[in-house]
PDB file of C-alpha atoms (C1' of nucleotides) in Angstrom:
ATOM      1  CA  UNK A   1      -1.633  -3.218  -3.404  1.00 62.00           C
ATOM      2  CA  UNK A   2      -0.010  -4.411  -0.355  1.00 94.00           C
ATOM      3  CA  UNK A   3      -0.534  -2.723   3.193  1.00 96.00           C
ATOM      4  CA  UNK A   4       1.212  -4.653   6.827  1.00 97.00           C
ATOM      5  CA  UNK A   5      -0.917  -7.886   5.944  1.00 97.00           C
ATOM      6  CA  UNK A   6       0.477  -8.451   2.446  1.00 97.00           C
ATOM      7  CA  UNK A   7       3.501  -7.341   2.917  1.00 97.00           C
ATOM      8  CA  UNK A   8       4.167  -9.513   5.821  1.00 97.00           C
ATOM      9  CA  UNK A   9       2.808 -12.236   4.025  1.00 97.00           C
ATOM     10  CA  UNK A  10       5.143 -11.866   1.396  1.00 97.00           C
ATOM     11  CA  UNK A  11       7.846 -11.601   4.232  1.00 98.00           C
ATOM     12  CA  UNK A  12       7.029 -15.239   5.412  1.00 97.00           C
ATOM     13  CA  UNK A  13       6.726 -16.634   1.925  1.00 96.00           C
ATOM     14  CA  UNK A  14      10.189 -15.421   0.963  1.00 97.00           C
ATOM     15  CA  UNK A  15      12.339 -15.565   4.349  1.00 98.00           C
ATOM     16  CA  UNK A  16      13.363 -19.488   4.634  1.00 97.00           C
ATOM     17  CA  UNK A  17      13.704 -19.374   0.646  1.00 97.00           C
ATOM     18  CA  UNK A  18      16.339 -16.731   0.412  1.00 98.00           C
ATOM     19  CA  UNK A  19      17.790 -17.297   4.091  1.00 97.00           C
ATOM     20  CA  UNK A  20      21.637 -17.873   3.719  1.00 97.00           C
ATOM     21  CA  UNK A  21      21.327 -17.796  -0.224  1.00 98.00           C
ATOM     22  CA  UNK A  22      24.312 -15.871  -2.049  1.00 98.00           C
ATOM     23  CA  UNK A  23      23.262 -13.952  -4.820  1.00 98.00           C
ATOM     24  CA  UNK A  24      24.657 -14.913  -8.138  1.00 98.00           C
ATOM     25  CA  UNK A  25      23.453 -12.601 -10.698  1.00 98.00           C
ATOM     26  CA  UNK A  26      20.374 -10.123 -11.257  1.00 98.00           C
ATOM     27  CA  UNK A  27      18.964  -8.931 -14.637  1.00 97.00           C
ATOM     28  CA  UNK A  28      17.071  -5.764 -14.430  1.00 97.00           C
ATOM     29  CA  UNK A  29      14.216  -5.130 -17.330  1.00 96.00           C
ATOM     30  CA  UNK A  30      13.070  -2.240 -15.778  1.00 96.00           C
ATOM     31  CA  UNK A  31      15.418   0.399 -13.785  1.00 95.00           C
ATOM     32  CA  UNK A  32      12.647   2.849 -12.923  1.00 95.00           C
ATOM     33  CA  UNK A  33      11.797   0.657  -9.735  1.00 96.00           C
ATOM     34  CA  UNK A  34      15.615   1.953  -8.250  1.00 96.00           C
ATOM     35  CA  UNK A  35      16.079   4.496  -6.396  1.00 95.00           C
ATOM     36  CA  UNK A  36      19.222   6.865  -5.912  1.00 92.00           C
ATOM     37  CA  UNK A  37      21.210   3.664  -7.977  1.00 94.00           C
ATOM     38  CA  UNK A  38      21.687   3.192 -10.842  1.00 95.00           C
ATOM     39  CA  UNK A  39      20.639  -0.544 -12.088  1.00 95.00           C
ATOM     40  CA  UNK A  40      24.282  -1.351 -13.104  1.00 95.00           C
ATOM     41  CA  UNK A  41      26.386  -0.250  -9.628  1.00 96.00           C
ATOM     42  CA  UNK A  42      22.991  -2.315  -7.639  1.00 97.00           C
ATOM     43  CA  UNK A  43      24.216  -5.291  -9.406  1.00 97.00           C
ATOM     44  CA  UNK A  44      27.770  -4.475  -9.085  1.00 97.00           C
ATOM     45  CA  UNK A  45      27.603  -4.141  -5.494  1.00 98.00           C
ATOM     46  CA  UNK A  46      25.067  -6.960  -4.251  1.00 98.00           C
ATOM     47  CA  UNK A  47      26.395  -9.681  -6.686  1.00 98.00           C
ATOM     48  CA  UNK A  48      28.445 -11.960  -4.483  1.00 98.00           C
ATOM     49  CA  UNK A  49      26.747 -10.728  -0.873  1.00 98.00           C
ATOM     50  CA  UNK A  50      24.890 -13.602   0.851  1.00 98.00           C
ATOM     51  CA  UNK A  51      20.851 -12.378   2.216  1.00 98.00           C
ATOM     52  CA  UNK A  52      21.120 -13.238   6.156  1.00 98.00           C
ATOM     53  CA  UNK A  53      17.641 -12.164   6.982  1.00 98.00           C
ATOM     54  CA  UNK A  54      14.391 -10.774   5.527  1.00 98.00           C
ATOM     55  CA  UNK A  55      12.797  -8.198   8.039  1.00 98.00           C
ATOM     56  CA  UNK A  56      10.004  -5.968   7.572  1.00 97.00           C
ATOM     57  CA  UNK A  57       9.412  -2.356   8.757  1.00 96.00           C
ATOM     58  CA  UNK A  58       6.046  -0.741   8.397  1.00 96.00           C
ATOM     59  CA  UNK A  59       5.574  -1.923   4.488  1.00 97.00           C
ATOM     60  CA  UNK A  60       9.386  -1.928   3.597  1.00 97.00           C
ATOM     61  CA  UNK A  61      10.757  -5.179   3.207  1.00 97.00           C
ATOM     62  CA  UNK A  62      14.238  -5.229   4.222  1.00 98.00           C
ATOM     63  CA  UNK A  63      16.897  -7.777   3.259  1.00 98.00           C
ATOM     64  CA  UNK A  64      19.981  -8.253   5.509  1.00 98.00           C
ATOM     65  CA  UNK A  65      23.240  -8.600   3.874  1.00 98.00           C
ATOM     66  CA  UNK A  66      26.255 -10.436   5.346  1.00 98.00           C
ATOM     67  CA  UNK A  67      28.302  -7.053   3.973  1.00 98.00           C
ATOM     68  CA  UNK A  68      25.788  -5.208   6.083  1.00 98.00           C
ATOM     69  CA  UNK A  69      24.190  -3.651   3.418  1.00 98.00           C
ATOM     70  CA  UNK A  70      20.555  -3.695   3.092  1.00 98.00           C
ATOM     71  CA  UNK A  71      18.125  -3.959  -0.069  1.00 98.00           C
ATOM     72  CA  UNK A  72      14.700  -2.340   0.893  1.00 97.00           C
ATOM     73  CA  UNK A  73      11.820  -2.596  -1.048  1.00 98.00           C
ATOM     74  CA  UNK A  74       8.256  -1.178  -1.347  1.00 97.00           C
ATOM     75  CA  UNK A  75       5.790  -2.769  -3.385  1.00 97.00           C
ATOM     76  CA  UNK A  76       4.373   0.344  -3.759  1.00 96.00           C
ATOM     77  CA  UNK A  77       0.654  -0.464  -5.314  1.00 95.00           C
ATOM     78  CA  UNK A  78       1.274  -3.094  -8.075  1.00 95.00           C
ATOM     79  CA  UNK A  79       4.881  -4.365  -6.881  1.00 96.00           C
ATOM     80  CA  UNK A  80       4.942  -9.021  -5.749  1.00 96.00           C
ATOM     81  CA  UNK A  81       7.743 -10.495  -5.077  1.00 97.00           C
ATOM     82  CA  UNK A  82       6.990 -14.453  -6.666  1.00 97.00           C
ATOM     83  CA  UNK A  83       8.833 -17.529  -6.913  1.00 97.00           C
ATOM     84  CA  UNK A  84       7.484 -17.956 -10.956  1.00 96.00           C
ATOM     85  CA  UNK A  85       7.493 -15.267 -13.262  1.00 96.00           C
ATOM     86  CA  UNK A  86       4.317 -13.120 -14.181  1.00 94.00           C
ATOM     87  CA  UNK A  87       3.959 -10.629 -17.310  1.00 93.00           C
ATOM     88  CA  UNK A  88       5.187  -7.827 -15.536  1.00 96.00           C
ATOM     89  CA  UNK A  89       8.707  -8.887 -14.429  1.00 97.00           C
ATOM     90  CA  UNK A  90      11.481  -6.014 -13.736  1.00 97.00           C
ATOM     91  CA  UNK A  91      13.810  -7.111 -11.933  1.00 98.00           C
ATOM     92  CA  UNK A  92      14.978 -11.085 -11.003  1.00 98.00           C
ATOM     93  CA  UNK A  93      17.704 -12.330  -8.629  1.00 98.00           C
ATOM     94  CA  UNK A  94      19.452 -15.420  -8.915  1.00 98.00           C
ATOM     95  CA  UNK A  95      20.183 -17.202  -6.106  1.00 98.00           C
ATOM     96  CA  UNK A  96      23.111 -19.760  -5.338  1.00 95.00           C
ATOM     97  CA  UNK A  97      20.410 -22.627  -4.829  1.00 90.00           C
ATOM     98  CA  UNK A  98      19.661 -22.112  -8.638  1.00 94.00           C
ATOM     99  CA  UNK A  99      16.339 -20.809  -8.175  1.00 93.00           C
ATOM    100  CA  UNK A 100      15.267 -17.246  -9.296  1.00 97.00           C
ATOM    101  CA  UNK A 101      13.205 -14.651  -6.892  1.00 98.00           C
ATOM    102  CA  UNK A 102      11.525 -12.475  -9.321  1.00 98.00           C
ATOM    103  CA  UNK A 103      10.302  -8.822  -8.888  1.00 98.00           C
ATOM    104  CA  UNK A 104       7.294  -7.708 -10.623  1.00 97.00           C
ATOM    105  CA  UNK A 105       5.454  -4.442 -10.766  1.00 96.00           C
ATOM    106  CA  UNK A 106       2.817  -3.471 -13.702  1.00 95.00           C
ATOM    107  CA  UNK A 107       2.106   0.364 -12.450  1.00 95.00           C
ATOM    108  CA  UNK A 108       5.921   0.876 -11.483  1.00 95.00           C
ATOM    109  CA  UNK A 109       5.303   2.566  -8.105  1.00 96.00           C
ATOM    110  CA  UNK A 110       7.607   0.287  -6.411  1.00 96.00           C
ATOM    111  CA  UNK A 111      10.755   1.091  -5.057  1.00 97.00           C
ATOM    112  CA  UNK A 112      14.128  -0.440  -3.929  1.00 97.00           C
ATOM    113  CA  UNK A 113      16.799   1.368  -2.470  1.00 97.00           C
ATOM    114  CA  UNK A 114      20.548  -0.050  -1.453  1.00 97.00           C
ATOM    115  CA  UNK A 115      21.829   1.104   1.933  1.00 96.00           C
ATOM    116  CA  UNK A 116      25.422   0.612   3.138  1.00 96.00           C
ATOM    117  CA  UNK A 117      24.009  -0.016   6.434  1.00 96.00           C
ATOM    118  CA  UNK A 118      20.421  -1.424   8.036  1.00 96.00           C
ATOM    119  CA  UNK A 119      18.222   1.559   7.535  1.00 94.00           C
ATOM    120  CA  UNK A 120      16.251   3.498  10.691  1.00 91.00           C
ATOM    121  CA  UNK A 121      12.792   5.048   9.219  1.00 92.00           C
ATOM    122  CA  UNK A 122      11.127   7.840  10.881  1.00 91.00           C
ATOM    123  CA  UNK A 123       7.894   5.964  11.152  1.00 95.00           C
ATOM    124  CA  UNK A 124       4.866   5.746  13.777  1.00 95.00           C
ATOM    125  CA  UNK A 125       4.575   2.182  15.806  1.00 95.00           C
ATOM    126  CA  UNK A 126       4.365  -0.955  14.294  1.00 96.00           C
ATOM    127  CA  UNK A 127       0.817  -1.789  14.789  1.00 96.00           C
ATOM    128  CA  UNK A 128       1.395  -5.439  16.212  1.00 97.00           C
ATOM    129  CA  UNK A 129       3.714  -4.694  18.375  1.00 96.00           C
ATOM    130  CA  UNK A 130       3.489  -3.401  22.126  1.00 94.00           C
ATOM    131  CA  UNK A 131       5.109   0.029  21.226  1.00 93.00           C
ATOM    132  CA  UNK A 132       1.305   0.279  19.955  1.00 95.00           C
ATOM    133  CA  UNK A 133      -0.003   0.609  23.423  1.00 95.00           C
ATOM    134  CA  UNK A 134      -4.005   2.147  24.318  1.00 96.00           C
ATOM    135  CA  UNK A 135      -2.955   5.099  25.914  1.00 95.00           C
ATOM    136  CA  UNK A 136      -0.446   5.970  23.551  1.00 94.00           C
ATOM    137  CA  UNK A 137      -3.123   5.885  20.556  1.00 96.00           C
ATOM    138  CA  UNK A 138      -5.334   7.847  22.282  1.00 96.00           C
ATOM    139  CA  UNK A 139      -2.835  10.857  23.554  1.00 94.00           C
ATOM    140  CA  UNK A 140      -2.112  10.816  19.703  1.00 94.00           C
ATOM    141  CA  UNK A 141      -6.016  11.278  18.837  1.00 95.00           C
ATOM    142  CA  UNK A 142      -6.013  14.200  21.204  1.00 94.00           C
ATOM    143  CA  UNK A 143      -2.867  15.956  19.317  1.00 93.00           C
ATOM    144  CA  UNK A 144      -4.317  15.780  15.807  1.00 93.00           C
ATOM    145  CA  UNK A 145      -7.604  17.887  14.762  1.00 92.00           C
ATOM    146  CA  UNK A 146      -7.951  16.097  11.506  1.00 93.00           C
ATOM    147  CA  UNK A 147      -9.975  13.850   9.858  1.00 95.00           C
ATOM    148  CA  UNK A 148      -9.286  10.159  11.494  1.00 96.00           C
ATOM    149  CA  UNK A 149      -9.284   8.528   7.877  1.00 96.00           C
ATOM    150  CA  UNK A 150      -6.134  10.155   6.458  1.00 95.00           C
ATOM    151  CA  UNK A 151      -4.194  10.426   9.428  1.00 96.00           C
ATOM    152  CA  UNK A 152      -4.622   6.680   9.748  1.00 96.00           C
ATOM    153  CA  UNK A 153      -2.648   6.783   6.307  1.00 96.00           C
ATOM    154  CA  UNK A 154      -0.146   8.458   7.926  1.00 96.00           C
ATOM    155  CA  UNK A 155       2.979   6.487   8.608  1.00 95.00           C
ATOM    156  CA  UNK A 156       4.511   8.606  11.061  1.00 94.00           C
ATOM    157  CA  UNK A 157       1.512   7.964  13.069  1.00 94.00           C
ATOM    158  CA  UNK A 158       0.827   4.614  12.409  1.00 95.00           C
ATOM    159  CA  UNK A 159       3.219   2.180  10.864  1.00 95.00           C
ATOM    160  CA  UNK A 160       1.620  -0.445   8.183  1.00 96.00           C
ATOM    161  CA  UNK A 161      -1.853   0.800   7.288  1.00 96.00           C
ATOM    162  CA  UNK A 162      -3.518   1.398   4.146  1.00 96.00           C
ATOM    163  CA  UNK A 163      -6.783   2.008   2.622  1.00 96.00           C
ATOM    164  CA  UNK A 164      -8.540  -0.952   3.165  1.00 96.00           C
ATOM    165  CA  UNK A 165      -7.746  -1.551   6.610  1.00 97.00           C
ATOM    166  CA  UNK A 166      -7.947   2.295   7.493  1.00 97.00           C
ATOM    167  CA  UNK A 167     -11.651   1.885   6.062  1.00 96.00           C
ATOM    168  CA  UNK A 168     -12.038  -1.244   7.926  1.00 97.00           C
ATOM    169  CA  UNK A 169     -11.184  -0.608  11.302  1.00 97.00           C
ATOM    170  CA  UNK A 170     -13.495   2.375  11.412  1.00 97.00           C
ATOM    171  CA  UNK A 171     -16.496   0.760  10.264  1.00 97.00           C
ATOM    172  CA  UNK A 172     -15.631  -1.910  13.284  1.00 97.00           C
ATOM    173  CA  UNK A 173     -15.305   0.695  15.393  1.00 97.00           C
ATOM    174  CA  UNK A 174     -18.166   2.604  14.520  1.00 97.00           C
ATOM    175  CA  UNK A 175     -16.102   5.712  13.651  1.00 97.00           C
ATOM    176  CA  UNK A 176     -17.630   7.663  10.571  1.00 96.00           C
ATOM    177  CA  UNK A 177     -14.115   8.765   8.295  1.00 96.00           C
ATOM    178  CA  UNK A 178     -14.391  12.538   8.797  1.00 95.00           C
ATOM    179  CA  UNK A 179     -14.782  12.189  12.298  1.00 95.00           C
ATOM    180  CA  UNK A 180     -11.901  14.837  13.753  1.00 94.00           C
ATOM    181  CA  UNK A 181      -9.439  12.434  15.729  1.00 95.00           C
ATOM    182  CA  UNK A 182      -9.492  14.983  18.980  1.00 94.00           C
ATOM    183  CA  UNK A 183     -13.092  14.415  19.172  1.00 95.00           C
ATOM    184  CA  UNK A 184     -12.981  11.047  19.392  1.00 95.00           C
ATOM    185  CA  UNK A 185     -13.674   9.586  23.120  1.00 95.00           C
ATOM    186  CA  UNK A 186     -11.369   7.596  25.420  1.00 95.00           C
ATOM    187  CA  UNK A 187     -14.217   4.646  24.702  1.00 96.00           C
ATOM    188  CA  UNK A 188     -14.329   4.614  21.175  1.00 96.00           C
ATOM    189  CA  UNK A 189     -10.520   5.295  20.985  1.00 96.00           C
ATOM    190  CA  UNK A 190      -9.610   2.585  22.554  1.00 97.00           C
ATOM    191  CA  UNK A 191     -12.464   0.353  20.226  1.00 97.00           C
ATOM    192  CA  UNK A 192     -10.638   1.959  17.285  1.00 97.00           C
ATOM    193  CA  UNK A 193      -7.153   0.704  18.934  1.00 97.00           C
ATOM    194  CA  UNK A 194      -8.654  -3.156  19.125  1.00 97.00           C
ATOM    195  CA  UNK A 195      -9.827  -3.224  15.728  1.00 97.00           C
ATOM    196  CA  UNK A 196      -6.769  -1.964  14.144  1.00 97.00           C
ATOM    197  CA  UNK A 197      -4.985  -4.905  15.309  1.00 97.00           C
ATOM    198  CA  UNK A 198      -7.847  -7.262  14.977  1.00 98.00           C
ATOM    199  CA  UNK A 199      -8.423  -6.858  11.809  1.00 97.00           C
ATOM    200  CA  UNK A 200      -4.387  -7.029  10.244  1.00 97.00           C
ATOM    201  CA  UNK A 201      -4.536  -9.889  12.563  1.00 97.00           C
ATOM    202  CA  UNK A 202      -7.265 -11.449  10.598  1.00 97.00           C
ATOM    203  CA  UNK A 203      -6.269 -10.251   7.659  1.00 97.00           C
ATOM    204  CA  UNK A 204      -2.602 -11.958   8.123  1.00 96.00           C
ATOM    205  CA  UNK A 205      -4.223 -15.301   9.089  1.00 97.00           C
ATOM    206  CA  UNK A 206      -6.109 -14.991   5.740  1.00 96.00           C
ATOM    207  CA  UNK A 207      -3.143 -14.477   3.995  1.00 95.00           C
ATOM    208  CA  UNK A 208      -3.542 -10.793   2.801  1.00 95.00           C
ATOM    209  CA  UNK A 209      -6.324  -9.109   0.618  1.00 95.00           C
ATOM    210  CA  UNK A 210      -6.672  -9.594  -3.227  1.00 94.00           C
ATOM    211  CA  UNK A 211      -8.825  -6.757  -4.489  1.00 89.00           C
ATOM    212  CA  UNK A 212      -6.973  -6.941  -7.794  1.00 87.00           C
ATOM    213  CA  UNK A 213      -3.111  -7.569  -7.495  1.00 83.00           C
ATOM    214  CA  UNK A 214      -2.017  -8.699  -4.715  1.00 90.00           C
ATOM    215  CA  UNK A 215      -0.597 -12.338  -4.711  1.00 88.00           C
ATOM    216  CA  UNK A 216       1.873 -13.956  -2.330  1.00 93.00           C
ATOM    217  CA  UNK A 217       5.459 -15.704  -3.060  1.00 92.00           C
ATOM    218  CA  UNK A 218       3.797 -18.370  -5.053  1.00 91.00           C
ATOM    219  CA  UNK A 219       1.229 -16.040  -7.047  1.00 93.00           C
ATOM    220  CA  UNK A 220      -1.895 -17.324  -4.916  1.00 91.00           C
ATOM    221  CA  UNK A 221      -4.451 -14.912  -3.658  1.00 93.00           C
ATOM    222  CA  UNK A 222      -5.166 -13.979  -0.557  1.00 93.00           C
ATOM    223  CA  UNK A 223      -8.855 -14.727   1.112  1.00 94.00           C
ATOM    224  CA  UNK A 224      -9.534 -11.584   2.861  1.00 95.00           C
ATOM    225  CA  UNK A 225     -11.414  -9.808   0.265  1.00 93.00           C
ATOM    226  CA  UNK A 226     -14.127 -12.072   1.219  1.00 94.00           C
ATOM    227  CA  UNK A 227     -14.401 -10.611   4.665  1.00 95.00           C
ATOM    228  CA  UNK A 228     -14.607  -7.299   3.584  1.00 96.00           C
ATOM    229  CA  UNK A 229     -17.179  -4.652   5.229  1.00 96.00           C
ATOM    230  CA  UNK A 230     -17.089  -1.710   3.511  1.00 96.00           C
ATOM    231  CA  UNK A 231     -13.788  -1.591   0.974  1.00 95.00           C
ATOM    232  CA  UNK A 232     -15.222  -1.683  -2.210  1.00 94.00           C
ATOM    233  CA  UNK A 233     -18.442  -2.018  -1.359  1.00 94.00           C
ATOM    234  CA  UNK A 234     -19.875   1.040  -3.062  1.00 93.00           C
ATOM    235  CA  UNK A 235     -23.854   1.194  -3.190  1.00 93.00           C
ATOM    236  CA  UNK A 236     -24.211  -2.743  -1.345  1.00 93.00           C
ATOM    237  CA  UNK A 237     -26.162  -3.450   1.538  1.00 94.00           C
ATOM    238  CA  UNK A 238     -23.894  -2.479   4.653  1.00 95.00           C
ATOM    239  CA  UNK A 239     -24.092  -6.486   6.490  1.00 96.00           C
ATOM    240  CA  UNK A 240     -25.387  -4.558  10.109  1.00 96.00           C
ATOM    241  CA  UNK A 241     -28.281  -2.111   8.957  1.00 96.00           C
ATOM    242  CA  UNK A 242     -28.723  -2.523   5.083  1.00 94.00           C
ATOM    243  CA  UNK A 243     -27.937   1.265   4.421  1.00 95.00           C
ATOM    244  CA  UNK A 244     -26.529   1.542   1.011  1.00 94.00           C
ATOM    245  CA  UNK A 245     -22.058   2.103   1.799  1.00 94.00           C
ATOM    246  CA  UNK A 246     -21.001   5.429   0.358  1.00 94.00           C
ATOM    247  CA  UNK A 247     -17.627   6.254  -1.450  1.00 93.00           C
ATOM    248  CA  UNK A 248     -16.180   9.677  -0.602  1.00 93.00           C
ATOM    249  CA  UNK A 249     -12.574  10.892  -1.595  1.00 93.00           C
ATOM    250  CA  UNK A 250     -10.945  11.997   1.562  1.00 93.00           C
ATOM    251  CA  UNK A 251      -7.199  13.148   1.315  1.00 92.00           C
ATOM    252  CA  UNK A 252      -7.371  11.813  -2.322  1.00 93.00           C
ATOM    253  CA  UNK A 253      -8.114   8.308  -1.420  1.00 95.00           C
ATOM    254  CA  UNK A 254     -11.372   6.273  -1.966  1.00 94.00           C
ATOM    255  CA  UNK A 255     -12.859   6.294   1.186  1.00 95.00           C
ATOM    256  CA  UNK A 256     -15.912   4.070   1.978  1.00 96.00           C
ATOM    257  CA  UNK A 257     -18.294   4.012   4.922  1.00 96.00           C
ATOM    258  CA  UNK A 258     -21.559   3.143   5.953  1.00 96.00           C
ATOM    259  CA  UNK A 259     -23.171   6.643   7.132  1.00 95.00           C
ATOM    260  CA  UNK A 260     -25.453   5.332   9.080  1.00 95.00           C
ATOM    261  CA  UNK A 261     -23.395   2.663  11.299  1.00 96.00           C
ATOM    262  CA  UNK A 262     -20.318   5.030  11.592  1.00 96.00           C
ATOM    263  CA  UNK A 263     -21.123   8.418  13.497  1.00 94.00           C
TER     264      UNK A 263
ATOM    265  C1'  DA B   1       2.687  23.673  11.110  1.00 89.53           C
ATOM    266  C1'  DC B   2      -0.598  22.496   8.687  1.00 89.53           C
ATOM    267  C1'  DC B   3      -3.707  21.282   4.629  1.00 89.53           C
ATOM    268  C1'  DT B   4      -4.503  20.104  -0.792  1.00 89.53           C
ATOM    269  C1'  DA B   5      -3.208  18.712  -5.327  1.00 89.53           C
ATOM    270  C1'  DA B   6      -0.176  16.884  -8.695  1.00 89.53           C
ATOM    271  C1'  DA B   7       3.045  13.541 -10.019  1.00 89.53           C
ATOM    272  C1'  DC B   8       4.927   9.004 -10.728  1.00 89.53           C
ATOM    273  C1'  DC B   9       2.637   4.569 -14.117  1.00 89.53           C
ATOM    274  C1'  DT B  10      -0.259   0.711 -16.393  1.00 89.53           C
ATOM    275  C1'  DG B  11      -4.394  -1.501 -17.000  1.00 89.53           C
ATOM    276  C1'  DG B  12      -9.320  -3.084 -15.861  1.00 89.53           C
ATOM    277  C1'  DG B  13     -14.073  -1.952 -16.101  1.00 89.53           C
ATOM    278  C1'  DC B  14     -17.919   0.526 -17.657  1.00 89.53           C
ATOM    279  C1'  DG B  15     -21.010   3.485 -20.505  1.00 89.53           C
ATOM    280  C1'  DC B  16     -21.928   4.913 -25.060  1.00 89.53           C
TER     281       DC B  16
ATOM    282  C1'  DT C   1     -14.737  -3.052 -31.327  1.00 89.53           C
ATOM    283  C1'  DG C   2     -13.365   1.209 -29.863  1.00 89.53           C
ATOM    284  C1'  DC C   3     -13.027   5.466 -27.302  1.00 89.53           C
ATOM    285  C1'  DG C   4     -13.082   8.039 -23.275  1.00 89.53           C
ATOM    286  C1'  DC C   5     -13.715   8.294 -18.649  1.00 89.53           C
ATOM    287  C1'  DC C   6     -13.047   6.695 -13.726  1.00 89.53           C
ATOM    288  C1'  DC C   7     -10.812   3.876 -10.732  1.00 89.53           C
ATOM    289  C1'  DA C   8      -6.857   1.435  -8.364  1.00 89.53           C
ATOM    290  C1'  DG C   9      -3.794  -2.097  -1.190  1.00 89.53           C
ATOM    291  C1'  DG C  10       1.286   4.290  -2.006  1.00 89.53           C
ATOM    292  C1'  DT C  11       4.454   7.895  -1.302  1.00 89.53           C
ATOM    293  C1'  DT C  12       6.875  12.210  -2.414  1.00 89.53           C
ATOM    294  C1'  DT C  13       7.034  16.885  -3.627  1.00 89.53           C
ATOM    295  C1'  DA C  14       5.375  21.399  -4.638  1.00 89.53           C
ATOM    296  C1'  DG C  15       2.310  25.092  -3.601  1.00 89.53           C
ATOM    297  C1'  DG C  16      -0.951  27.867  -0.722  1.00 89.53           C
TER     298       DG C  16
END
DNA sequence: ACCTAAACCTGGGCGC
DNA sequence: TGCGCCCAGGTTTAGG
């Protein structure tokens, strides 16, 4: 589900609500969401802890525990985070304001870890940030003689993006998926760059994409499947030249393009 | 140092 | 209604 947009969507739904909260309890229906814990020492040892801060890290959500622990968690592709329960509840903090947070994950992809200290990930450059700079992107197209789609996926390279917005920036930018990254030019590179951030930028503002599960905090959809160009737009009308969008599976992802807008 | 494929899961949608 | 496929906003691990 959730790439940068949703994720940090869910971020700002859930920061001022858990923000200095202690928590009291949590019931766990599932434990296959935990990772190198067992369900019973993760309650044992964040019972009592107060959350000082929710951060986010490429599309790790990190809260920041007055002990100094951290819980992280990835949504993986099916994991919200809601204020209200949903059908597919696993795991659900109590909170010292008596309200619940409640975890919920129907595939069971996501993931949450407990670190006895703020965690440092070996990831690319947050895409929003500065660290993200022109130059940099395109010395990094110039290393890498692979298709642009997948390494787009990569988070070592990039920080944050997923399929939709992978597929989305390179129909902005013109950029057909295949397209070997060192054979990109300096021009197109640095369109490629633009749209990247436009378009989490946009998709933030929008409040995320709902192709199927996404919701935020309070289990609303997102608007930015509306704006979609190409995502799951198999066999429509691309909206620039009316060529039919393709589907191919690159690096075992759906992967959709217009071939005739994206060279 | 690269690919590629399988694995982890549940459920929606579609054709027959 | 039901069955059997294909598909799904992700990441890790194993194999070539």
């Amino acid at each position: 589900m959730p790439e940068l947009p949703e994720v940090e969507t869910v971020r700002r739904d859930i920061r001022p609500y858990l923000k200095g909260e202690s928590i009291k309890e949590v019931k766990v229906f599932d434990r296959r969401n935990f990772q190198k814990i067992t369900s019973l020492k993760f309650r044992k040892a964040v019972v009592g802890d107060k959350i000082l801060d929710v951060d986010r890290r490429a599309k790790y959500l990190i809260f920041k525990l007055k002990s100094g622990k951290a819980i992280v968690i990835h949504l993986g592709m099916t994991g919200n985070i809601l204020f209200d329960p949903d059908r597919y509840v696993k795991i659900v903090f109590f909170l010292s304001h008596g309200k619940k947070l409640y975890f919920s994950d129907m595939r069971l992809f996501g993931k949450i870890w407990l670190y006895a200290e703020y965690p440092e990930y070996d990831l690319g450059p947050e895409p929003l940030s500065l660290e993200f700079s022109t130059e940099k992107f395109k010395q990094m197209l110039k290393q890498h003689r692979t298709a642009i789609k997948p390494l787009l996926l990569n988070q070592k390279v990039i920080a944050g993006l997923g399929n939709i917005y992978a597929a989305e920036a390179l129909f902005r930018a013109g950029i057909h998926p295949k397209r070997l990254a060192n054979t990109i030019d300096d021009k197109r590179a640095a369109k490629l760059h633009k749209e990247i951030q436009k378009v989490l930028l946009e998709a933030l503002g929008f409040r995320g994409t709902s192709v199927r599960a996404f919701v935020n905090a309070s289990g609303k959809k997102g608007e930015f499947q509306l704006r979609l160009k190409v995502y799951d737009r198999k066999g429509k009308a691309c909206y620039k030249c009316k060529t039919p969008i393709k589907r191919i599976v690159l690096g075992q992802r759906g992967t959709y393009y217009c071939p005739r807008c994206q060279k």
